[in-house]
Amino acid sequence: MELYGYFRSSASYRVRIALALKGLPVTHHAVHLVRGEQEAAAYRALNPSGLVPLLVDGDERIGQSLAILEYLDEVHPVPPLLPADPGGRARVRSLALDIACEIHPLNNLRVLRHLTQGLGLDEAAKLAWYRHWVALGLAAVEARLAGDARTGRCCHGDQPTLADAVLVPQVFNAERFDCPLDAMPTVRRIAAHCRALPAFEAAHPSNCPDAA
Amino acid sequence: MELYGYFRSSASYRVRIALALKGLPVTHHAVHLVRGEQEAAAYRALNPSGLVPLLVDGDERIGQSLAILEYLDEVHPVPPLLPADPGGRARVRSLALDIACEIHPLNNLRVLRHLTQGLGLDEAAKLAWYRHWVALGLAAVEARLAGDARTGRCCHGDQPTLADAVLVPQVFNAERFDCPLDAMPTVRRIAAHCRALPAFEAAHPSNCPDAA
């Protein structure tokens, strides 16, 4: 398989975690987002959305990190990224979506650029925007994790799932932008536990071939 | 089953479409977003995220529309919302996520309110923001749909999938905010086809019990 991604893209980071958890080898292709390589015609031909990550598996070209995670889990089911029961699967997916739909889309590179270059926000206002959505979104995730007996060492039980593969990159981003996480002890505890696991360590941006 | 939602919430609309496609009866509970009912303590106790929709099925309380759609498809598999092959499933999910992660989160009510009340944008700037993300996001979806032989009368073949349940509410929103769709003939064709189907018609905001 081949993965087109960017070391700091948290959506790419999610996919690297899933590949590492499943022990799947992959060839990395760097798409440098800050340099705009995702807009190049050659990349658009591969992925008309102009986004990373993109997974190529034989004839399949799959964009959107959560679709890639589900695909990997269907084609390489061991170890599973989702629990077996429909209620547990729904909980894991909805935790992942609480981050992937409510935090990340508001804070990715193209939105931040639109805020500064399109709307003229200064750096302080941009940072305030970033931290606002992280605070709001992770508070909701914290409330859900802290208030549910299904939470274990990981978001759902003691084995990493799709929710952990989304949570850890979001916490990485939050720390990079100095977002306060004091009110989120469960989020911090789970992220610390997962980050110490070899698969999460291997997937860390600093261990990515295109890391600066 | 019980569905907590709001007639104009496109995430609620997606779930209504899926329920109607599968012929599943549901009790509707209105959560009036403009009046802030999603922030009420009683609702937060049900859904700590403070978002709609929320599906209650026995002991299960499931938030996030895409997690609900996957749950419904697992528990009530006929008619399916996803194709059988992993590559097709990934395509449908990634099309849905191209809307649910790249367009909708930027344009929902709480973000629009933050733009005007938090950042002081005027109505024209708010509308420009809305239309910018619809134009960018739906252009990507159009390119994917128009360039793939798997596209049929619906997003994937001739039967509605999870992608159509997400596309139709997004097109409804785009039209409500006068977003130009001239450059998106495939999107318009598929939306028109689906909207004429009885399940989509039944799920339309104007047919929702809490419609104004």
PDB file of N, CA, C and O in Angstrom, chain A residues 132-161:
ATOM      1  N   HIS A 132     -10.514  28.074  20.890  1.00  0.00           N
ATOM      2  CA  HIS A 132     -11.951  28.040  21.180  1.00  0.00           C
ATOM      3  C   HIS A 132     -12.557  26.698  20.790  1.00  0.00           C
ATOM      4  O   HIS A 132     -13.277  26.068  21.580  1.00  0.00           O
ATOM      5  N   TRP A 133     -12.257  26.245  19.583  1.00  0.00           N
ATOM      6  CA  TRP A 133     -12.890  25.005  19.104  1.00  0.00           C
ATOM      7  C   TRP A 133     -12.283  23.770  19.755  1.00  0.00           C
ATOM      8  O   TRP A 133     -12.983  22.778  19.977  1.00  0.00           O
ATOM      9  N   VAL A 134     -11.006  23.829  20.092  1.00  0.00           N
ATOM     10  CA  VAL A 134     -10.401  22.719  20.829  1.00  0.00           C
ATOM     11  C   VAL A 134     -11.031  22.622  22.219  1.00  0.00           C
ATOM     12  O   VAL A 134     -11.400  21.527  22.678  1.00  0.00           O
ATOM     13  N   ALA A 135     -11.173  23.768  22.890  1.00  0.00           N
ATOM     14  CA  ALA A 135     -11.724  23.760  24.248  1.00  0.00           C
ATOM     15  C   ALA A 135     -13.149  23.216  24.248  1.00  0.00           C
ATOM     16  O   ALA A 135     -13.513  22.341  25.046  1.00  0.00           O
ATOM     17  N   LEU A 136     -13.956  23.727  23.323  1.00  0.00           N
ATOM     18  CA  LEU A 136     -15.353  23.303  23.243  1.00  0.00           C
ATOM     19  C   LEU A 136     -15.455  21.814  22.881  1.00  0.00           C
ATOM     20  O   LEU A 136     -16.195  21.046  23.516  1.00  0.00           O
ATOM     21  N   GLY A 137     -14.700  21.418  21.891  1.00  0.00           N
ATOM     22  CA  GLY A 137     -14.802  20.045  21.393  1.00  0.00           C
ATOM     23  C   GLY A 137     -14.239  19.025  22.366  1.00  0.00           C
ATOM     24  O   GLY A 137     -14.868  17.980  22.614  1.00  0.00           O
ATOM     25  N   LEU A 138     -13.071  19.300  22.928  1.00  0.00           N
ATOM     26  CA  LEU A 138     -12.488  18.318  23.846  1.00  0.00           C
ATOM     27  C   LEU A 138     -13.232  18.277  25.179  1.00  0.00           C
ATOM     28  O   LEU A 138     -13.239  17.242  25.848  1.00  0.00           O
ATOM     29  N   ALA A 139     -13.881  19.375  25.571  1.00  0.00           N
ATOM     30  CA  ALA A 139     -14.708  19.326  26.788  1.00  0.00           C
ATOM     31  C   ALA A 139     -15.855  18.338  26.600  1.00  0.00           C
ATOM     32  O   ALA A 139     -16.198  17.583  27.525  1.00  0.00           O
ATOM     33  N   ALA A 140     -16.435  18.315  25.425  1.00  0.00           N
ATOM     34  CA  ALA A 140     -17.514  17.360  25.144  1.00  0.00           C
ATOM     35  C   ALA A 140     -16.985  15.928  25.165  1.00  0.00           C
ATOM     36  O   ALA A 140     -17.615  15.021  25.722  1.00  0.00           O
ATOM     37  N   VAL A 141     -15.818  15.722  24.576  1.00  0.00           N
ATOM     38  CA  VAL A 141     -15.215  14.384  24.565  1.00  0.00           C
ATOM     39  C   VAL A 141     -14.871  13.956  25.998  1.00  0.00           C
ATOM     40  O   VAL A 141     -15.134  12.813  26.395  1.00  0.00           O
ATOM     41  N   GLU A 142     -14.309  14.880  26.779  1.00  0.00           N
ATOM     42  CA  GLU A 142     -13.992  14.583  28.181  1.00  0.00           C
ATOM     43  C   GLU A 142     -15.251  14.156  28.950  1.00  0.00           C
ATOM     44  O   GLU A 142     -15.240  13.159  29.675  1.00  0.00           O
ATOM     45  N   ALA A 143     -16.328  14.913  28.771  1.00  0.00           N
ATOM     46  CA  ALA A 143     -17.578  14.585  29.473  1.00  0.00           C
ATOM     47  C   ALA A 143     -18.063  13.196  29.084  1.00  0.00           C
ATOM     48  O   ALA A 143     -18.506  12.416  29.934  1.00  0.00           O
ATOM     49  N   ARG A 144     -17.965  12.877  27.814  1.00  0.00           N
ATOM     50  CA  ARG A 144     -18.418  11.546  27.373  1.00  0.00           C
ATOM     51  C   ARG A 144     -17.528  10.448  27.933  1.00  0.00           C
ATOM     52  O   ARG A 144     -18.023   9.409  28.379  1.00  0.00           O
ATOM     53  N   LEU A 145     -16.207  10.643  27.884  1.00  0.00           N
ATOM     54  CA  LEU A 145     -15.285   9.609  28.359  1.00  0.00           C
ATOM     55  C   LEU A 145     -15.399   9.427  29.864  1.00  0.00           C
ATOM     56  O   LEU A 145     -15.430   8.301  30.370  1.00  0.00           O
ATOM     57  N   ALA A 146     -15.446  10.549  30.593  1.00  0.00           N
ATOM     58  CA  ALA A 146     -15.455  10.477  32.059  1.00  0.00           C
ATOM     59  C   ALA A 146     -16.764   9.895  32.580  1.00  0.00           C
ATOM     60  O   ALA A 146     -16.803   9.326  33.666  1.00  0.00           O
ATOM     61  N   GLY A 147     -17.836  10.022  31.807  1.00  0.00           N
ATOM     62  CA  GLY A 147     -19.148   9.627  32.300  1.00  0.00           C
ATOM     63  C   GLY A 147     -19.635   8.278  31.807  1.00  0.00           C
ATOM     64  O   GLY A 147     -20.834   7.984  31.896  1.00  0.00           O
ATOM     65  N   ASP A 148     -18.738   7.447  31.292  1.00  0.00           N
ATOM     66  CA  ASP A 148     -19.181   6.187  30.685  1.00  0.00           C
ATOM     67  C   ASP A 148     -18.280   5.056  31.161  1.00  0.00           C
ATOM     68  O   ASP A 148     -17.053   5.106  31.010  1.00  0.00           O
ATOM     69  N   ALA A 149     -18.878   4.029  31.729  1.00  0.00           N
ATOM     70  CA  ALA A 149     -18.109   2.913  32.296  1.00  0.00           C
ATOM     71  C   ALA A 149     -17.365   2.122  31.224  1.00  0.00           C
ATOM     72  O   ALA A 149     -16.483   1.318  31.541  1.00  0.00           O
ATOM     73  N   ARG A 150     -17.702   2.333  29.962  1.00  0.00           N
ATOM     74  CA  ARG A 150     -17.008   1.605  28.901  1.00  0.00           C
ATOM     75  C   ARG A 150     -15.613   2.165  28.619  1.00  0.00           C
ATOM     76  O   ARG A 150     -14.798   1.542  27.942  1.00  0.00           O
ATOM     77  N   THR A 151     -15.362   3.374  29.137  1.00  0.00           N
ATOM     78  CA  THR A 151     -14.026   3.949  28.999  1.00  0.00           C
ATOM     79  C   THR A 151     -13.046   3.132  29.843  1.00  0.00           C
ATOM     80  O   THR A 151     -13.350   2.802  30.994  1.00  0.00           O
ATOM     81  N   GLY A 152     -11.903   2.790  29.271  1.00  0.00           N
ATOM     82  CA  GLY A 152     -10.892   2.038  30.013  1.00  0.00           C
ATOM     83  C   GLY A 152      -9.570   2.766  29.960  1.00  0.00           C
ATOM     84  O   GLY A 152      -9.527   3.995  30.058  1.00  0.00           O
ATOM     85  N   ARG A 153      -8.491   1.998  29.770  1.00  0.00           N
ATOM     86  CA  ARG A 153      -7.199   2.654  29.583  1.00  0.00           C
ATOM     87  C   ARG A 153      -7.206   3.410  28.255  1.00  0.00           C
ATOM     88  O   ARG A 153      -6.484   4.376  28.079  1.00  0.00           O
ATOM     89  N   CYS A 154      -8.037   2.915  27.328  1.00  0.00           N
ATOM     90  CA  CYS A 154      -8.246   3.611  26.048  1.00  0.00           C
ATOM     91  C   CYS A 154      -9.665   4.191  26.033  1.00  0.00           C
ATOM     92  O   CYS A 154     -10.393   4.088  27.009  1.00  0.00           O
ATOM     93  N   CYS A 155     -10.056   4.793  24.932  1.00  0.00           N
ATOM     94  CA  CYS A 155     -11.383   5.432  24.868  1.00  0.00           C
ATOM     95  C   CYS A 155     -12.511   4.423  25.092  1.00  0.00           C
ATOM     96  O   CYS A 155     -13.562   4.777  25.627  1.00  0.00           O
ATOM     97  N   HIS A 156     -12.298   3.201  24.644  1.00  0.00           N
ATOM     98  CA  HIS A 156     -13.335   2.171  24.763  1.00  0.00           C
ATOM     99  C   HIS A 156     -12.634   0.890  25.174  1.00  0.00           C
ATOM    100  O   HIS A 156     -12.038   0.202  24.331  1.00  0.00           O
ATOM    101  N   GLY A 157     -12.669   0.574  26.441  1.00  0.00           N
ATOM    102  CA  GLY A 157     -11.937  -0.598  26.929  1.00  0.00           C
ATOM    103  C   GLY A 157     -10.438  -0.334  26.971  1.00  0.00           C
ATOM    104  O   GLY A 157      -9.995   0.819  27.001  1.00  0.00           O
ATOM    105  N   ASP A 158      -9.689  -1.412  26.933  1.00  0.00           N
ATOM    106  CA  ASP A 158      -8.243  -1.306  27.123  1.00  0.00           C
ATOM    107  C   ASP A 158      -7.436  -1.477  25.841  1.00  0.00           C
ATOM    108  O   ASP A 158      -6.207  -1.446  25.876  1.00  0.00           O
ATOM    109  N   GLN A 159      -8.109  -1.704  24.733  1.00  0.00           N
ATOM    110  CA  GLN A 159      -7.399  -1.841  23.458  1.00  0.00           C
ATOM    111  C   GLN A 159      -7.682  -0.626  22.584  1.00  0.00           C
ATOM    112  O   GLN A 159      -8.808  -0.136  22.556  1.00  0.00           O
ATOM    113  N   PRO A 160      -6.672  -0.138  21.874  1.00  0.00           N
ATOM    114  CA  PRO A 160      -6.891   1.048  21.026  1.00  0.00           C
ATOM    115  C   PRO A 160      -7.926   0.791  19.933  1.00  0.00           C
ATOM    116  O   PRO A 160      -7.970  -0.293  19.352  1.00  0.00           O
ATOM    117  N   THR A 161      -8.746   1.778  19.706  1.00  0.00           N
ATOM    118  CA  THR A 161      -9.733   1.731  18.636  1.00  0.00           C
ATOM    119  C   THR A 161      -9.537   2.950  17.737  1.00  0.00           C
ATOM    120  O   THR A 161      -8.659   3.793  17.983  1.00  0.00           O
TER     121      THR A 161
END
